[in-house]
Every structure is written in structure tokens, then in C-alpha cells.
mmCIF file of C-alpha atoms in Angstrom:
data_model
loop_
_atom_site.group_PDB
_atom_site.id
_atom_site.type_symbol
_atom_site.label_atom_id
_atom_site.label_comp_id
_atom_site.label_asym_id
_atom_site.label_seq_id
_atom_site.Cartn_x
_atom_site.Cartn_y
_atom_site.Cartn_z
ATOM 1 C CA MET A 3 -13.329 13.941 -1.382
ATOM 2 C CA LYS A 4 -13.948 16.138 1.633
ATOM 3 C CA ASN A 5 -12.603 14.698 4.902
ATOM 4 C CA ARG A 6 -11.241 11.622 3.102
ATOM 5 C CA ASN A 7 -7.528 10.903 3.161
ATOM 6 C CA ILE A 8 -6.655 9.624 -0.317
ATOM 7 C CA THR A 9 -3.104 8.482 -0.983
ATOM 8 C CA LEU A 10 -1.282 6.654 -3.771
ATOM 9 C CA ARG A 11 1.487 4.096 -3.459
ATOM 10 C CA MET A 12 3.098 1.385 -5.537
ATOM 11 C CA ALA A 13 1.472 -2.030 -5.465
ATOM 12 C CA VAL A 14 3.349 -5.002 -4.058
ATOM 13 C CA PRO A 15 2.643 -8.694 -4.687
ATOM 14 C CA ASP A 16 1.202 -9.053 -1.177
ATOM 15 C CA ASP A 17 -1.650 -6.717 -2.246
ATOM 16 C CA ALA A 18 -3.019 -9.519 -4.415
ATOM 17 C CA LYS A 19 -5.822 -10.594 -2.064
ATOM 18 C CA ALA A 20 -7.131 -7.044 -1.577
ATOM 19 C CA LEU A 21 -6.874 -6.223 -5.282
ATOM 20 C CA VAL A 22 -8.740 -9.390 -6.270
ATOM 21 C CA ALA A 23 -11.537 -8.233 -3.959
ATOM 22 C CA VAL A 24 -11.696 -4.943 -5.886
ATOM 23 C CA TYR A 25 -11.627 -6.709 -9.250
ATOM 24 C CA ALA A 26 -14.019 -9.605 -8.547
ATOM 25 C CA PRO A 27 -17.318 -7.622 -8.850
ATOM 26 C CA TYR A 28 -16.278 -6.455 -12.320
ATOM 27 C CA VAL A 29 -15.819 -10.079 -13.391
ATOM 28 C CA LEU A 30 -18.979 -11.422 -11.774
ATOM 29 C CA HIS A 31 -21.443 -8.585 -12.297
ATOM 30 C CA THR A 32 -20.273 -6.478 -15.258
ATOM 31 C CA ALA A 33 -19.035 -6.713 -18.830
ATOM 32 C CA VAL A 34 -16.274 -4.197 -18.063
ATOM 33 C CA THR A 35 -13.807 -7.083 -18.176
ATOM 34 C CA TYR A 36 -14.204 -9.997 -20.560
ATOM 35 C CA GLU A 37 -12.943 -12.500 -17.991
ATOM 36 C CA TYR A 38 -15.510 -15.069 -16.887
ATOM 37 C CA GLU A 39 -13.808 -16.389 -13.738
ATOM 38 C CA VAL A 40 -12.311 -14.418 -10.854
ATOM 39 C CA PRO A 41 -8.539 -15.017 -10.821
ATOM 40 C CA SER A 42 -7.061 -16.758 -7.824
ATOM 41 C CA VAL A 43 -4.926 -14.774 -5.402
ATOM 42 C CA GLU A 44 -1.891 -16.662 -6.685
ATOM 43 C CA GLU A 45 -2.700 -15.754 -10.291
ATOM 44 C CA PHE A 46 -3.229 -12.118 -9.360
ATOM 45 C CA ARG A 47 0.063 -12.041 -7.482
ATOM 46 C CA SER A 48 1.751 -13.300 -10.642
ATOM 47 C CA ARG A 49 0.070 -10.567 -12.701
ATOM 48 C CA ILE A 50 1.288 -7.858 -10.328
ATOM 49 C CA GLU A 51 4.847 -9.221 -10.398
ATOM 50 C CA HIS A 52 4.804 -9.454 -14.195
ATOM 51 C CA THR A 53 3.581 -5.875 -14.597
ATOM 52 C CA LEU A 54 6.176 -4.459 -12.192
ATOM 53 C CA GLU A 55 8.967 -5.979 -14.246
ATOM 54 C CA ASN A 56 8.489 -3.134 -16.745
ATOM 55 C CA TYR A 57 5.527 -0.926 -15.811
ATOM 56 C CA PRO A 58 4.015 0.882 -12.806
ATOM 57 C CA TYR A 59 1.198 -0.649 -10.778
ATOM 58 C CA VAL A 60 -0.379 1.994 -8.550
ATOM 59 C CA VAL A 61 -2.722 1.474 -5.589
ATOM 60 C CA ALA A 62 -5.068 4.117 -4.180
ATOM 61 C CA GLU A 63 -5.967 4.055 -0.502
ATOM 62 C CA VAL A 64 -8.804 5.897 1.228
ATOM 63 C CA ASP A 65 -8.316 6.317 4.953
ATOM 64 C CA GLY A 66 -5.687 3.571 4.827
ATOM 65 C CA GLU A 67 -7.818 0.989 2.969
ATOM 66 C CA ILE A 68 -7.273 -0.065 -0.652
ATOM 67 C CA ALA A 69 -9.880 1.641 -2.818
ATOM 68 C CA GLY A 70 -8.629 0.966 -6.337
ATOM 69 C CA TYR A 71 -5.668 0.422 -8.587
ATOM 70 C CA ALA A 72 -4.337 1.202 -12.049
ATOM 71 C CA TYR A 73 -1.428 0.034 -14.144
ATOM 72 C CA THR A 74 0.034 0.158 -17.618
ATOM 73 C CA GLY A 75 1.338 -2.567 -19.880
ATOM 74 C CA ARG A 76 2.881 -2.940 -23.295
ATOM 75 C CA LEU A 77 0.430 -2.403 -26.148
ATOM 76 C CA GLY A 78 2.092 -5.000 -28.373
ATOM 77 C CA VAL A 79 5.059 -7.369 -28.267
ATOM 78 C CA ARG A 80 6.979 -6.055 -31.314
ATOM 79 C CA ALA A 81 9.896 -3.686 -30.783
ATOM 80 C CA ALA A 82 8.185 -0.663 -32.327
ATOM 81 C CA PHE A 83 5.446 -0.787 -29.659
ATOM 82 C CA ALA A 84 7.902 0.219 -26.929
ATOM 83 C CA TRP A 85 6.594 3.797 -26.706
ATOM 84 C CA ALA A 86 2.905 2.879 -26.440
ATOM 85 C CA ALA A 87 1.225 1.540 -23.304
ATOM 86 C CA GLU A 88 -2.214 0.185 -22.459
ATOM 87 C CA THR A 89 -3.944 1.399 -19.304
ATOM 88 C CA SER A 90 -6.187 -0.481 -16.871
ATOM 89 C CA ILE A 91 -8.077 0.841 -13.847
ATOM 90 C CA TYR A 92 -10.499 -0.599 -11.286
ATOM 91 C CA LEU A 93 -12.110 1.089 -8.290
ATOM 92 C CA ARG A 94 -13.857 -0.407 -5.292
ATOM 93 C CA GLU A 95 -17.616 -0.223 -5.772
ATOM 94 C CA ASP A 96 -18.145 2.207 -2.906
ATOM 95 C CA CYS A 97 -15.298 4.523 -3.910
ATOM 96 C CA HIS A 98 -16.567 6.061 -7.121
ATOM 97 C CA GLY A 99 -17.021 9.820 -7.279
ATOM 98 C CA LEU A 100 -14.097 10.677 -4.984
ATOM 99 C CA GLY A 101 -11.666 11.664 -7.732
ATOM 100 C CA ILE A 102 -9.599 8.514 -7.250
ATOM 101 C CA GLY A 103 -9.718 7.513 -10.908
ATOM 102 C CA THR A 104 -8.347 10.870 -11.995
ATOM 103 C CA MET A 105 -5.572 10.683 -9.389
ATOM 104 C CA LEU A 106 -4.584 7.209 -10.566
ATOM 105 C CA TYR A 107 -4.538 8.173 -14.235
ATOM 106 C CA GLU A 108 -2.565 11.348 -13.583
ATOM 107 C CA ALA A 109 0.016 9.196 -11.801
ATOM 108 C CA LEU A 110 0.127 6.789 -14.751
ATOM 109 C CA GLU A 111 0.698 9.705 -17.110
ATOM 110 C CA ARG A 112 3.598 10.963 -15.000
ATOM 111 C CA PHE A 113 5.137 7.489 -14.853
ATOM 112 C CA SER A 114 4.665 7.074 -18.600
ATOM 113 C CA ALA A 115 6.378 10.379 -19.326
ATOM 114 C CA ALA A 116 9.294 9.328 -17.104
ATOM 115 C CA GLN A 117 9.510 6.069 -19.066
ATOM 116 C CA HIS A 118 9.480 7.996 -22.386
ATOM 117 C CA ILE A 119 6.123 6.481 -23.348
ATOM 118 C CA VAL A 120 4.445 8.663 -25.956
ATOM 119 C CA THR A 121 0.871 7.355 -26.216
ATOM 120 C CA LEU A 122 -1.579 5.722 -23.810
ATOM 121 C CA HIS A 123 -4.320 3.414 -25.054
ATOM 122 C CA SER A 124 -7.366 1.936 -23.373
ATOM 123 C CA ALA A 125 -9.620 -0.918 -24.512
ATOM 124 C CA ILE A 126 -13.155 -0.300 -23.220
ATOM 125 C CA ALA A 127 -16.185 -2.567 -23.401
ATOM 126 C CA TRP A 128 -19.188 -1.045 -25.153
ATOM 127 C CA SER A 129 -22.869 -1.896 -25.656
ATOM 128 C CA ASP A 130 -25.176 -0.161 -28.105
ATOM 129 C CA ASP A 131 -27.903 -0.676 -25.495
ATOM 130 C CA ALA A 132 -27.750 2.388 -23.251
ATOM 131 C CA ASP A 133 -29.760 0.447 -20.646
ATOM 132 C CA ASP A 134 -27.533 -2.635 -20.689
ATOM 133 C CA PRO A 135 -27.773 -4.158 -17.192
ATOM 134 C CA TRP A 136 -24.127 -5.261 -17.228
ATOM 135 C CA LEU A 137 -22.390 -2.200 -18.652
ATOM 136 C CA THR A 138 -22.638 1.575 -18.277
ATOM 137 C CA ARG A 139 -21.190 4.367 -20.425
ATOM 138 C CA GLY A 140 -19.104 5.583 -17.478
ATOM 139 C CA SER A 141 -15.681 4.441 -18.679
ATOM 140 C CA PRO A 142 -15.767 6.120 -22.122
ATOM 141 C CA ALA A 143 -16.990 9.334 -20.469
ATOM 142 C CA PHE A 144 -14.210 9.146 -17.876
ATOM 143 C CA HIS A 145 -11.552 8.723 -20.547
ATOM 144 C CA ARG A 146 -12.936 11.544 -22.681
ATOM 145 C CA HIS A 147 -12.840 13.802 -19.626
ATOM 146 C CA LEU A 148 -9.137 13.030 -19.273
ATOM 147 C CA GLY A 149 -8.376 13.855 -22.895
ATOM 148 C CA PHE A 150 -8.630 10.450 -24.549
ATOM 149 C CA THR A 151 -10.259 10.199 -27.968
ATOM 150 C CA GLU A 152 -11.885 7.203 -29.666
ATOM 151 C CA THR A 153 -9.715 5.755 -32.420
ATOM 152 C CA ALA A 154 -11.317 2.370 -33.170
ATOM 153 C CA HIS A 155 -14.566 0.489 -32.592
ATOM 154 C CA PHE A 156 -14.475 -3.304 -32.844
ATOM 155 C CA ARG A 157 -17.914 -4.839 -33.256
ATOM 156 C CA HIS A 158 -19.181 -7.983 -31.519
ATOM 157 C CA CYS A 159 -15.784 -9.120 -30.268
ATOM 158 C CA GLY A 160 -16.863 -10.068 -26.736
ATOM 159 C CA TYR A 161 -19.595 -12.454 -25.565
ATOM 160 C CA LYS A 162 -20.658 -12.405 -21.929
ATOM 161 C CA PHE A 163 -23.951 -12.775 -20.043
ATOM 162 C CA ASP A 164 -25.539 -14.251 -23.201
ATOM 163 C CA ARG A 165 -25.040 -11.111 -25.268
ATOM 164 C CA TRP A 166 -22.484 -9.564 -27.601
ATOM 165 C CA TYR A 167 -20.283 -6.623 -26.676
ATOM 166 C CA ASP A 168 -18.099 -4.254 -28.680
ATOM 167 C CA LEU A 169 -14.692 -2.871 -27.815
ATOM 168 C CA LEU A 170 -13.774 0.806 -28.024
ATOM 169 C CA TRP A 171 -10.134 1.786 -28.332
ATOM 170 C CA MET A 172 -9.332 5.228 -26.956
ATOM 171 C CA GLU A 173 -5.938 6.926 -26.906
ATOM 172 C CA LYS A 174 -4.090 9.961 -25.616
ATOM 173 C CA THR A 175 -0.804 11.426 -26.811
ATOM 174 C CA LEU A 176 1.354 12.675 -23.959
ATOM 175 C CA GLY A 177 2.770 16.061 -24.881
ATOM 176 C CA VAL A 178 4.281 16.822 -28.266
ATOM 177 C CA LEU A 179 4.973 13.796 -30.445
ATOM 178 C CA PRO A 180 8.783 13.589 -30.676
ATOM 179 C CA GLU A 181 10.481 13.104 -34.010
ATOM 180 C CA ARG A 182 12.786 10.579 -32.358
ATOM 181 C CA PRO A 183 11.704 9.260 -28.928
ATOM 182 C CA GLU A 184 14.117 8.587 -26.109
ATOM 183 C CA PRO A 185 14.706 4.885 -25.303
ATOM 184 C CA PHE A 186 12.007 3.223 -23.206
ATOM 185 C CA ARG A 187 12.867 3.058 -19.504
ATOM 186 C CA PRO A 188 11.517 -0.004 -17.678
ATOM 187 C CA PHE A 189 9.861 0.762 -14.367
ATOM 188 C CA PRO A 190 12.714 -0.631 -12.195
ATOM 189 C CA ALA A 191 15.063 1.901 -13.852
ATOM 190 C CA LEU A 192 13.172 4.818 -12.311
ATOM 191 C CA THR A 193 14.728 6.268 -9.174
ATOM 192 C CA ALA A 194 12.936 6.373 -5.829
ATOM 193 C CA GLU A 195 12.758 10.154 -6.170
ATOM 194 C CA GLU A 196 11.138 9.860 -9.600
ATOM 195 C CA CYS A 197 8.602 7.364 -8.265
ATOM 196 C CA ARG A 198 7.668 9.647 -5.384
ATOM 197 C CA ALA A 199 7.167 12.519 -7.806
ATOM 198 C CA CYS A 200 5.025 10.357 -10.110
ATOM 199 C CA LEU A 201 2.856 9.376 -7.138
ATOM 200 C CA GLY A 202 2.356 13.053 -6.354
ATOM 201 C CA GLU A 203 4.288 12.977 -3.105
ATOM 202 C CA LYS A 204 5.717 16.270 -1.878
#
């Protein structure tokens, strides 16, 4: 991270083209995502807009250039899921090892706490083959480092690159589990001051 200026900001729909460029290698060259085709810029713009209706979508920049992004989304559609969120994160291929992933997830945790979200969940592709050419063990290790624990292991639920993949579910409880949680706050309900604090701005 030395001599690199790393900053976080909220994503906007006009980031779609740059964020697709970050995401595309994961679709084309890895089993990290189970998508087969790279989304169009228009589709990605729609995804950003949809997320921001209720959840934060955070962009990381290194020296002024987009280096990665992370966001949360509802874990399930039923009312009782309101206090659980699913996380997603993608970094530019040349920006690993700078601490950006940790910065993004710490921001998501702060946003989630402000929204009264109680648990974060992550669905992570897994291969029993430690030498799988399309998938490393980096994501589970990253999540464990941040305090996530494995809660479920779904076998053979993804098929990509002519092989089967599993899905790990990992979760983290934010703070003490409340007996009665406060009502969920959609992202637009957060104040500008709260957003700046969640992004780590002074």
C-alpha cells in the first residue's frame, strides 16, 4: 500500500463501464462467478441502480483509477430476511495485495451497522481440487481473516469450464445479536454524514 493513494466512494450508474472491466475477467477466466457471459454495460448499470435502491455499492480507487468494488444485497425476499445481507466483492487483477478488499469490507460492515443489518453472508465458489486452474482458495481465506465462518457447503451446484463446483456459505454476525433488532434502514435513508463516516472519510 506504500505510496499508493487508495480511496473509497459510492458507485454511480456511470461507473458501469469501468466496473464491467473489473468483473469481466472473473466471468471469462475463473469460476469465482457462475455467470457464463459478461454482462453488457447497460445491464451492469441496471444492477448498480437496483442495488442502490436499498444497499450500498462502494468503489475503491487507487491513484484515481477504479481498482475494485463491493456491495451488499438482500439475502432473501421474505420479510424476516430484512436484517441479513449478502456481500459481493471484485478487485482489478493487478490490485490484489494492497489491502483494498479489507477496506471495502470494513466499509460494508459500517454501512450494514448503520442500516441495522445484523448478519453478513457470502456465497463462495469452491473446488475440492486445490490445483483447480479456474479457482483458488483465496476467497475463503480472505473471509476467514475478516471473521467469517463457514456455515454451509452445497455440493456440485455449479457447472462451469466442463467441471462441477461447490458453493460455500460463510457468515459474520455484526456485534451482539439483538433480542429485537431496529427496523431496517434502506441505503437512501442514510445521511450524507453517515455515508462519509461509513466510507472512512475524516
